[in-house]
Each structure stands twice: as C-alpha cells, then as structure tokens.
Tab-separated table of C-alpha atoms and ligand atoms in Angstrom:
chain	number	residue	atom	x	y	z
A	1	MET	CA	0.000	0.000	0.000
A	2	LEU	CA	1.042	3.577	-0.622
A	3	ALA	CA	2.435	5.172	2.559
A	4	ASN	CA	2.557	8.848	1.542
A	5	ARG	CA	-0.350	10.074	-0.494
A	6	PRO	CA	0.709	12.430	-3.315
A	7	LYS	CA	-0.970	15.839	-3.638
A	8	THR	CA	-2.129	14.844	-7.110
A	9	LYS	CA	-5.383	12.903	-6.854
A	10	ILE	CA	-5.231	9.479	-8.419
A	11	LEU	CA	-8.076	8.303	-10.612
A	12	VAL	CA	-8.501	4.929	-12.263
A	13	ASP	CA	-8.911	5.178	-16.036
A	14	GLY	CA	-11.205	2.267	-16.862
A	15	GLY	CA	-14.670	0.794	-17.126
A	16	ASP	CA	-14.577	-2.243	-14.872
A	17	PRO	CA	-15.702	-1.838	-11.216
A	18	SER	CA	-13.855	-4.999	-10.123
A	19	GLU	CA	-10.587	-3.411	-11.287
A	20	THR	CA	-11.371	-0.248	-9.305
A	21	LEU	CA	-11.848	-2.395	-6.228
A	22	ARG	CA	-8.576	-4.209	-6.919
A	23	MET	CA	-6.750	-0.846	-7.231
A	24	LYS	CA	-8.278	0.297	-3.970
A	25	SER	CA	-6.800	-2.732	-2.177
A	26	LEU	CA	-3.478	-2.336	-3.961
A	27	ILE	CA	-2.976	1.388	-3.307
A	28	GLY	CA	-5.132	1.796	-0.203
A	29	PHE	CA	-7.437	4.371	-1.797
A	30	VAL	CA	-8.740	5.552	-5.169
A	31	ASP	CA	-9.631	9.251	-5.423
A	32	GLY	CA	-11.803	8.935	-8.487
A	33	GLN	CA	-12.431	7.295	-11.841
A	34	THR	CA	-12.683	8.328	-15.466
A	35	THR	CA	-14.660	6.380	-18.039
A	36	ASN	CA	-15.231	6.905	-21.758
A	37	PRO	CA	-17.217	5.083	-24.487
A	38	SER	CA	-14.185	2.974	-25.532
A	39	LEU	CA	-13.530	1.860	-21.949
A	40	ILE	CA	-17.219	1.059	-21.376
A	41	ALA	CA	-17.281	-1.024	-24.580
A	42	LYS	CA	-14.412	-3.076	-23.060
A	43	ASN	CA	-16.320	-3.748	-19.803
A	44	PRO	CA	-16.279	-7.545	-19.210
A	45	GLU	CA	-20.079	-7.827	-18.892
A	46	ILE	CA	-20.638	-5.932	-22.154
A	47	GLN	CA	-17.937	-8.027	-23.825
A	48	ARG	CA	-19.647	-11.219	-22.584
A	49	LEU	CA	-22.963	-10.098	-24.084
A	50	ILE	CA	-21.285	-9.348	-27.392
A	51	ALA	CA	-19.391	-12.646	-27.425
A	52	SER	CA	-22.708	-14.451	-26.969
A	53	GLY	CA	-23.998	-12.737	-30.103
A	54	HIS	CA	-26.066	-10.090	-28.310
A	55	ARG	CA	-25.900	-6.507	-29.572
A	56	LEU	CA	-27.288	-3.801	-27.300
A	57	SER	CA	-29.993	-1.231	-28.022
A	58	SER	CA	-29.048	2.391	-27.196
A	59	GLN	CA	-31.220	2.126	-24.081
A	60	GLU	CA	-29.519	-1.108	-22.973
A	61	GLU	CA	-26.086	0.474	-23.526
A	62	LYS	CA	-27.109	3.449	-21.415
A	63	ASP	CA	-28.487	1.141	-18.701
A	64	GLU	CA	-25.209	-0.817	-18.672
A	65	TYR	CA	-23.182	2.415	-18.413
A	66	LYS	CA	-25.368	3.539	-15.503
A	67	LYS	CA	-24.950	0.180	-13.743
A	68	ILE	CA	-21.164	0.341	-14.156
A	69	VAL	CA	-20.793	3.863	-12.746
A	70	GLN	CA	-23.194	3.070	-9.913
A	71	SER	CA	-20.897	0.203	-8.884
A	72	ILE	CA	-17.798	2.399	-9.106
A	73	SER	CA	-19.262	5.461	-7.376
A	74	PRO	CA	-19.082	4.239	-3.730
A	75	LEU	CA	-15.534	2.913	-4.211
A	76	VAL	CA	-13.915	6.260	-4.954
A	77	GLY	CA	-13.121	9.471	-3.112
A	78	ASP	CA	-13.985	13.088	-3.768
A	79	ALA	CA	-12.552	13.296	-7.307
A	80	GLY	CA	-15.755	11.543	-8.395
A	81	VAL	CA	-16.609	9.450	-11.438
A	82	SER	CA	-16.404	11.036	-14.888
A	83	ILE	CA	-19.136	9.888	-17.279
A	84	GLU	CA	-18.868	10.790	-20.963
A	85	VAL	CA	-21.809	11.914	-23.098
A	86	PHE	CA	-22.340	10.115	-26.409
A	87	ALA	CA	-21.458	12.823	-28.913
A	88	ASP	CA	-20.355	12.728	-32.515
A	89	VAL	CA	-18.894	15.648	-34.442
A	90	GLY	CA	-22.371	17.002	-35.264
A	91	THR	CA	-23.981	16.705	-31.805
A	92	ARG	CA	-25.404	20.012	-30.598
A	93	ALA	CA	-24.717	21.423	-27.145
A	94	GLU	CA	-28.397	21.198	-26.121
A	95	GLU	CA	-28.380	17.435	-26.819
A	96	MET	CA	-25.127	16.996	-24.857
A	97	VAL	CA	-26.574	18.906	-21.890
A	98	ALA	CA	-29.760	16.794	-21.941
A	99	GLN	CA	-27.604	13.656	-21.714
A	100	GLY	CA	-25.281	15.272	-19.191
A	101	GLN	CA	-28.149	16.229	-16.932
A	102	GLU	CA	-29.431	12.660	-16.910
A	103	MET	CA	-25.959	11.151	-16.341
A	104	PHE	CA	-25.321	13.623	-13.516
A	105	SER	CA	-28.382	12.213	-11.716
A	106	TRP	CA	-27.077	8.615	-11.854
A	107	ILE	CA	-24.654	8.998	-8.936
A	108	PRO	CA	-23.959	11.648	-6.272
A	109	ASN	CA	-20.322	12.181	-7.326
A	110	ALA	CA	-20.606	12.469	-11.121
A	111	TYR	CA	-18.550	14.661	-13.437
A	112	VAL	CA	-19.950	14.934	-16.963
A	113	LYS	CA	-17.418	14.720	-19.778
A	114	TYR	CA	-17.841	16.962	-22.802
A	115	PRO	CA	-15.334	17.260	-25.659
A	116	CYS	CA	-13.190	20.392	-26.113
A	117	THR	CA	-15.146	21.501	-29.188
A	118	HIS	CA	-17.301	24.567	-29.791
A	119	GLU	CA	-20.470	22.609	-28.914
A	120	GLY	CA	-18.770	20.869	-25.980
A	121	LEU	CA	-17.725	24.235	-24.557
A	122	ARG	CA	-21.210	25.625	-25.032
A	123	ALA	CA	-22.526	22.550	-23.205
A	124	ALA	CA	-20.036	23.149	-20.389
A	125	GLN	CA	-21.056	26.780	-20.070
A	126	MET	CA	-24.727	25.789	-19.806
A	127	SER	CA	-23.925	22.929	-17.406
A	128	VAL	CA	-21.983	24.985	-14.871
A	129	HIS	CA	-24.968	27.344	-14.680
A	130	LYS	CA	-27.051	24.314	-13.723
A	131	SER	CA	-24.408	23.281	-11.126
A	132	ILE	CA	-23.473	20.180	-13.120
A	133	ARG	CA	-19.800	19.301	-12.546
A	134	VAL	CA	-17.860	18.953	-15.802
A	135	ASN	CA	-14.682	17.324	-17.087
A	136	MET	CA	-13.581	18.738	-20.445
A	137	THR	CA	-12.032	15.875	-22.359
A	138	LEU	CA	-9.956	15.389	-25.525
A	139	CYS	CA	-7.858	18.486	-24.751
A	140	PHE	CA	-4.828	18.741	-27.036
A	141	SER	CA	-3.953	22.434	-26.973
A	142	GLN	CA	-3.386	25.318	-24.607
A	143	GLU	CA	-6.025	27.299	-26.544
A	144	GLN	CA	-8.628	24.646	-25.700
A	145	ALA	CA	-7.647	24.834	-22.021
A	146	ALA	CA	-7.900	28.650	-22.118
A	147	ALA	CA	-11.381	28.346	-23.660
A	148	VAL	CA	-12.398	25.856	-20.925
A	149	TYR	CA	-11.287	28.359	-18.296
A	150	ALA	CA	-13.180	31.247	-19.909
A	151	ALA	CA	-16.364	29.265	-20.683
A	152	THR	CA	-16.721	27.957	-17.127
A	153	GLN	CA	-15.852	31.091	-15.186
A	154	GLY	CA	-18.054	31.465	-12.130
A	155	SER	CA	-18.461	27.709	-11.633
A	156	LYS	CA	-19.067	26.928	-7.972
A	157	GLU	CA	-17.599	23.451	-8.396
A	158	PRO	CA	-14.092	22.634	-9.648
A	159	VAL	CA	-14.024	22.125	-13.406
A	160	TYR	CA	-11.632	19.495	-14.802
A	161	VAL	CA	-9.695	19.817	-18.034
A	162	SER	CA	-8.093	16.643	-19.375
A	163	PRO	CA	-4.959	17.097	-21.509
A	164	PHE	CA	-4.287	13.808	-23.375
A	165	VAL	CA	-0.570	13.140	-22.927
A	166	GLY	CA	-0.118	9.756	-24.638
A	167	ARG	CA	-2.006	10.624	-27.801
A	168	LEU	CA	0.264	13.670	-28.357
A	169	ASP	CA	3.300	11.445	-27.742
A	170	ASP	CA	1.945	9.048	-30.361
A	171	ARG	CA	2.402	11.690	-32.997
A	172	GLY	CA	5.838	12.783	-31.863
A	173	GLU	CA	4.866	15.718	-29.609
A	174	GLU	CA	5.869	15.967	-25.948
A	175	GLY	CA	2.462	15.482	-24.317
A	176	MET	CA	3.740	16.370	-20.830
A	177	ASP	CA	4.593	19.862	-22.154
A	178	LEU	CA	0.887	20.494	-22.621
A	179	VAL	CA	0.235	19.706	-18.943
A	180	ARG	CA	3.163	21.979	-17.954
A	181	ASN	CA	1.943	24.822	-20.212
A	182	ILE	CA	-1.655	24.658	-18.974
A	183	LYS	CA	-0.524	24.637	-15.336
A	184	LYS	CA	1.659	27.687	-16.015
A	185	MET	CA	-1.141	29.524	-17.827
A	186	TYR	CA	-3.616	28.813	-15.003
A	187	GLU	CA	-1.232	30.333	-12.430
A	188	ARG	CA	-2.694	33.681	-13.470
A	189	GLY	CA	-6.258	32.404	-13.035
A	190	ASP	CA	-8.657	31.983	-10.129
A	191	GLY	CA	-8.045	28.247	-9.683
A	192	HIS	CA	-11.518	27.086	-10.706
A	193	VAL	CA	-10.144	24.703	-13.383
A	194	HIS	CA	-8.162	21.677	-12.210
A	195	VAL	CA	-5.727	19.920	-14.528
A	196	LEU	CA	-6.382	16.194	-14.897
A	197	ALA	CA	-3.472	14.521	-16.702
A	198	ALA	CA	-5.042	11.881	-18.990
A	199	SER	CA	-3.980	9.335	-21.585
A	200	ILE	CA	-1.117	8.330	-19.264
A	201	ARG	CA	0.878	5.432	-20.687
A	202	ASN	CA	3.691	4.807	-18.203
A	203	VAL	CA	4.904	5.351	-14.631
A	204	ASN	CA	7.265	8.161	-15.674
A	205	GLN	CA	4.345	10.200	-16.991
A	206	LEU	CA	2.524	9.631	-13.701
A	207	LEU	CA	5.568	10.860	-11.760
A	208	CYS	CA	5.895	13.841	-14.084
A	209	SER	CA	2.224	14.704	-13.421
A	210	PHE	CA	3.064	14.747	-9.683
A	211	ALA	CA	6.176	16.876	-10.306
A	212	LEU	CA	4.208	19.397	-12.392
A	213	GLY	CA	1.561	19.705	-9.676
A	214	ALA	CA	-1.350	18.431	-11.767
A	215	GLU	CA	-4.349	18.418	-9.446
A	216	LEU	CA	-5.394	14.988	-10.760
A	217	ALA	CA	-4.081	12.166	-12.928
A	218	THR	CA	-6.121	9.349	-14.418
A	219	VAL	CA	-4.174	6.159	-14.803
A	220	PRO	CA	-4.844	2.775	-16.444
A	221	THR	CA	-4.622	-0.170	-14.037
A	222	LYS	CA	-1.654	-1.591	-15.982
A	223	VAL	CA	0.394	1.521	-15.068
A	224	LEU	CA	-0.836	1.503	-11.446
A	225	ASP	CA	0.193	-2.156	-11.228
A	226	GLU	CA	3.686	-1.228	-12.463
A	227	TRP	CA	3.898	1.658	-9.996
A	228	ALA	CA	2.930	-0.674	-7.121
A	229	ALA	CA	5.321	-3.402	-8.298
A	230	THR	CA	8.213	-0.929	-8.021
A	231	SER	CA	7.124	0.156	-4.473
A	232	PHE	CA	5.413	3.412	-5.498
A	233	PRO	CA	8.390	5.612	-6.477
A	234	MET	CA	7.899	9.387	-6.152
A	235	PRO	CA	9.669	12.165	-8.084
A	236	ASP	CA	12.483	13.791	-6.097
A	237	GLN	CA	14.116	17.239	-6.539
A	238	ASP	CA	16.261	15.932	-9.376
A	239	PHE	CA	13.364	14.353	-11.254
A	240	ARG	CA	13.605	15.182	-14.966
A	241	TYR	CA	11.132	13.931	-17.527
A	242	GLN	CA	11.995	13.267	-21.135
A	243	GLY	CA	9.513	11.492	-23.369
A	244	ALA	CA	10.512	9.381	-26.339
A	245	ASP	CA	8.706	7.501	-29.072
A	246	ALA	CA	8.745	3.727	-29.507
A	247	SER	CA	12.070	3.888	-31.377
A	248	GLY	CA	13.681	6.006	-28.632
A	249	GLN	CA	13.485	9.208	-30.698
A	250	LEU	CA	12.998	12.354	-28.555
A	251	LEU	CA	9.627	14.091	-28.816
A	252	LYS	CA	9.094	17.589	-30.229
A	253	SER	CA	8.541	20.094	-27.430
A	254	ILE	CA	5.332	22.125	-27.345
A	255	PRO	CA	6.092	25.846	-26.797
A	256	TYR	CA	4.247	27.884	-24.158
A	257	LYS	CA	1.875	30.583	-25.432
A	258	ALA	CA	0.923	33.714	-23.506
A	259	LEU	CA	-2.893	33.601	-23.717
A	260	ASP	CA	-5.293	35.969	-22.012
A	261	LEU	CA	-7.725	33.953	-19.870
A	262	ASN	CA	-10.079	36.923	-19.652
A	263	LEU	CA	-10.942	36.888	-23.350
A	264	PRO	CA	-14.334	35.447	-24.397
A	265	TRP	CA	-13.987	31.681	-24.905
A	266	GLU	CA	-15.239	31.930	-28.487
A	267	SER	CA	-12.171	33.999	-29.405
A	268	PHE	CA	-9.731	31.083	-28.923
A	269	ASP	CA	-8.793	28.905	-31.881
A	270	ILE	CA	-9.846	25.581	-30.385
A	271	ALA	CA	-9.831	23.358	-33.491
A	272	HIS	CA	-7.600	20.313	-33.114
A	273	GLU	CA	-7.407	17.312	-35.404
A	274	LEU	CA	-6.877	14.896	-32.498
A	275	THR	CA	-10.069	16.091	-30.799
A	276	THR	CA	-12.048	15.268	-33.961
A	277	LYS	CA	-10.303	11.902	-34.341
A	278	GLY	CA	-10.910	11.133	-30.661
A	279	ILE	CA	-14.647	11.811	-30.990
A	280	GLN	CA	-14.819	9.580	-34.083
A	281	LYS	CA	-13.029	6.746	-32.278
A	282	PHE	CA	-15.381	6.989	-29.261
A	283	VAL	CA	-18.389	6.870	-31.621
A	284	ALA	CA	-16.976	3.833	-33.468
A	285	ASP	CA	-16.259	1.927	-30.224
A	286	PHE	CA	-19.683	2.799	-28.831
A	287	GLN	CA	-21.429	1.682	-32.026
A	288	SER	CA	-19.503	-1.603	-32.118
A	289	THR	CA	-21.607	-2.734	-29.144
A	290	LEU	CA	-24.950	-1.661	-30.636
A	291	ARG	CA	-27.585	-3.350	-32.776
A	292	ARG	CA	-27.721	-1.841	-36.275
A	293	SER	CA	-31.228	-0.474	-35.743
A	294	ALA	CA	-30.495	0.762	-32.198
B	1	E4P	C1	-9.653	9.741	-19.678
B	1	E4P	O1	-10.457	10.572	-19.286
B	1	E4P	C2	-9.348	9.535	-21.095
B	1	E4P	O2	-10.519	9.220	-21.800
B	1	E4P	C3	-8.277	8.485	-21.255
B	1	E4P	O3	-7.206	8.796	-20.394
B	1	E4P	C4	-7.791	8.344	-22.695
B	1	E4P	O4	-6.700	7.469	-22.742
B	1	E4P	P1	-6.142	6.829	-24.095
B	1	E4P	O5	-5.533	7.927	-24.916
B	1	E4P	O6	-5.133	5.837	-23.653
B	1	E4P	O7	-7.316	6.215	-24.811
C-alpha cells in the first residue's frame, strides 16, 4: 500500500468496477475514476454479451453504463466518477446537456465529460450554470484549455480539463509539455479549473504529473500495477522527464503561449485534429456494441 499520499489525486482510467476495487486494495485508496465510451465497450459484462452474439440497443447500452458507474461510485473518493456523453462531431450542445443532466443524476459524485469543441464548450457553459460538474475531455492544446477556463468562469464546483498526454506522444509531440503549459497559464487564473493529466501510458508520466503539480491524474490499471510493483516511487528534486517515441526518438517540445484567460472563450482557436479523431473513435467503439437499428 502507498504510505505517503501524493498531492495529485489518483483516478482509475477504466470501465470495470472490479478493477477499481482491486486498485483500492493495492494502493489503499482511489480518489476517483474516469470512463469513456471505448472503456465502457471493453467492460467484461458488455464483452460477454457481445461474445454471446447479443448486440445492445441504445437504451440497454445506457443502462449498462449507468450500472457500471453506480458500482464504481461508492468505491472512490472526492474526485468523483467522470461519465462521458455520447457525442459525434455534429452533436449540438443542447443534446449533450440533456444527456449530461441525466448522467449527472445517476450517482452523487458524477462529473460529466464533454469534448473540447465549440459545442462541448457551449454545453459546459450551460452545465456549470445548472451546477453540473464537468470534465472537459480530448484536450490537445493550450487554446482549448484557455477556452475551458473562460467558458466555465463562475463555476461553484471545480471544473476538470483533461490534456491527453499519450495521444500527443503518439504523434511525436511531448504530451507532458501540454500539462506543464496549462498549469503555467492557469497560475494567473482563479483556480476554478483543475488539470487532470489523462492518456497516461507509463509510470514516468505519472511521476511527471506529480512533479508538475497536476491536481489529478487518471491512470490505467496496468500503469498503477507497475507503480505498485516498483514500491510506489515518487519524483524527487532531481526528477527530470523526457519522453521518447517507440524507437527512442525524442519528442518535439510544445512551446508555451501567452494567452489571455479573460478573453471570451469563443475567441480562442480551439480546433484540433486529435479532438475530432478522438470523438470519431469513441463513436466507433460505442457503435460496435450496438444493434444496427439501435
Ligand atoms: C480519460 O479521461 C481519457 O478518456 C483516457 O485517459 C484516454 O486514454 P487513451 O488515450 O489511452 O485512450
């Protein structure tokens, strides 16, 4: 078990309640959990249904998702359980909020995940006015994080923004730089947005998230297992992080930009190819579990 709890809250990145329970015994606590449509599609019960030839209706898929988060909810601490709305590139904010409102009622500690798109940001702005906690996902740029800050100003609850480290690494960019840059930019803010390091692929990235002071990190169980197997190392004063691709090639650093957090959120250039691709992948994984007519 972990003796000294890091300041960074630790969330399990997954869709299987039994794994959350296992992590809780391994680490001694779990602060929260993030889910997404791809992780829910991999849930063992859903996979069993599919293997037996059963495809789910949209309602059944939603019921399964609800059941999964209701099992996870009591296992985690105050970082809550993030539940992602089913949105494709054309989904309007009003539709996302309708889903978000329903998902928020499933459990007492829900965070609703919206994508860092124009409609996702509009949905977030509407949601915080309704006191719905939000986690802005598929964040790949500092501009998107600035827009999240501006769109959710005045939120009474902490808002999460989830920079996706591993997916930037996958295309040769230093994903941890994005976390560093957002943290630096938010130093000039009011602290209402918390940085949740996501798409973490290895223990070093977890340690770097601690070193950068990310408020939260969501971590796949495979990485938490590795961290536990090496007796929970922590970054010391000399900790230096350097990412590399699969062939050992160094990653391209992402430069810091001086952005004004007080500008209207619509003024930031939030388009990012990886956000679009991420939405498309979530839709494809979600649909792989559904009946054609669902
Ligand atoms: C969590 O909120 C994210 O959906 C998750 O970390 C994405 O991880 P991946 O890039 O490994 O799919």
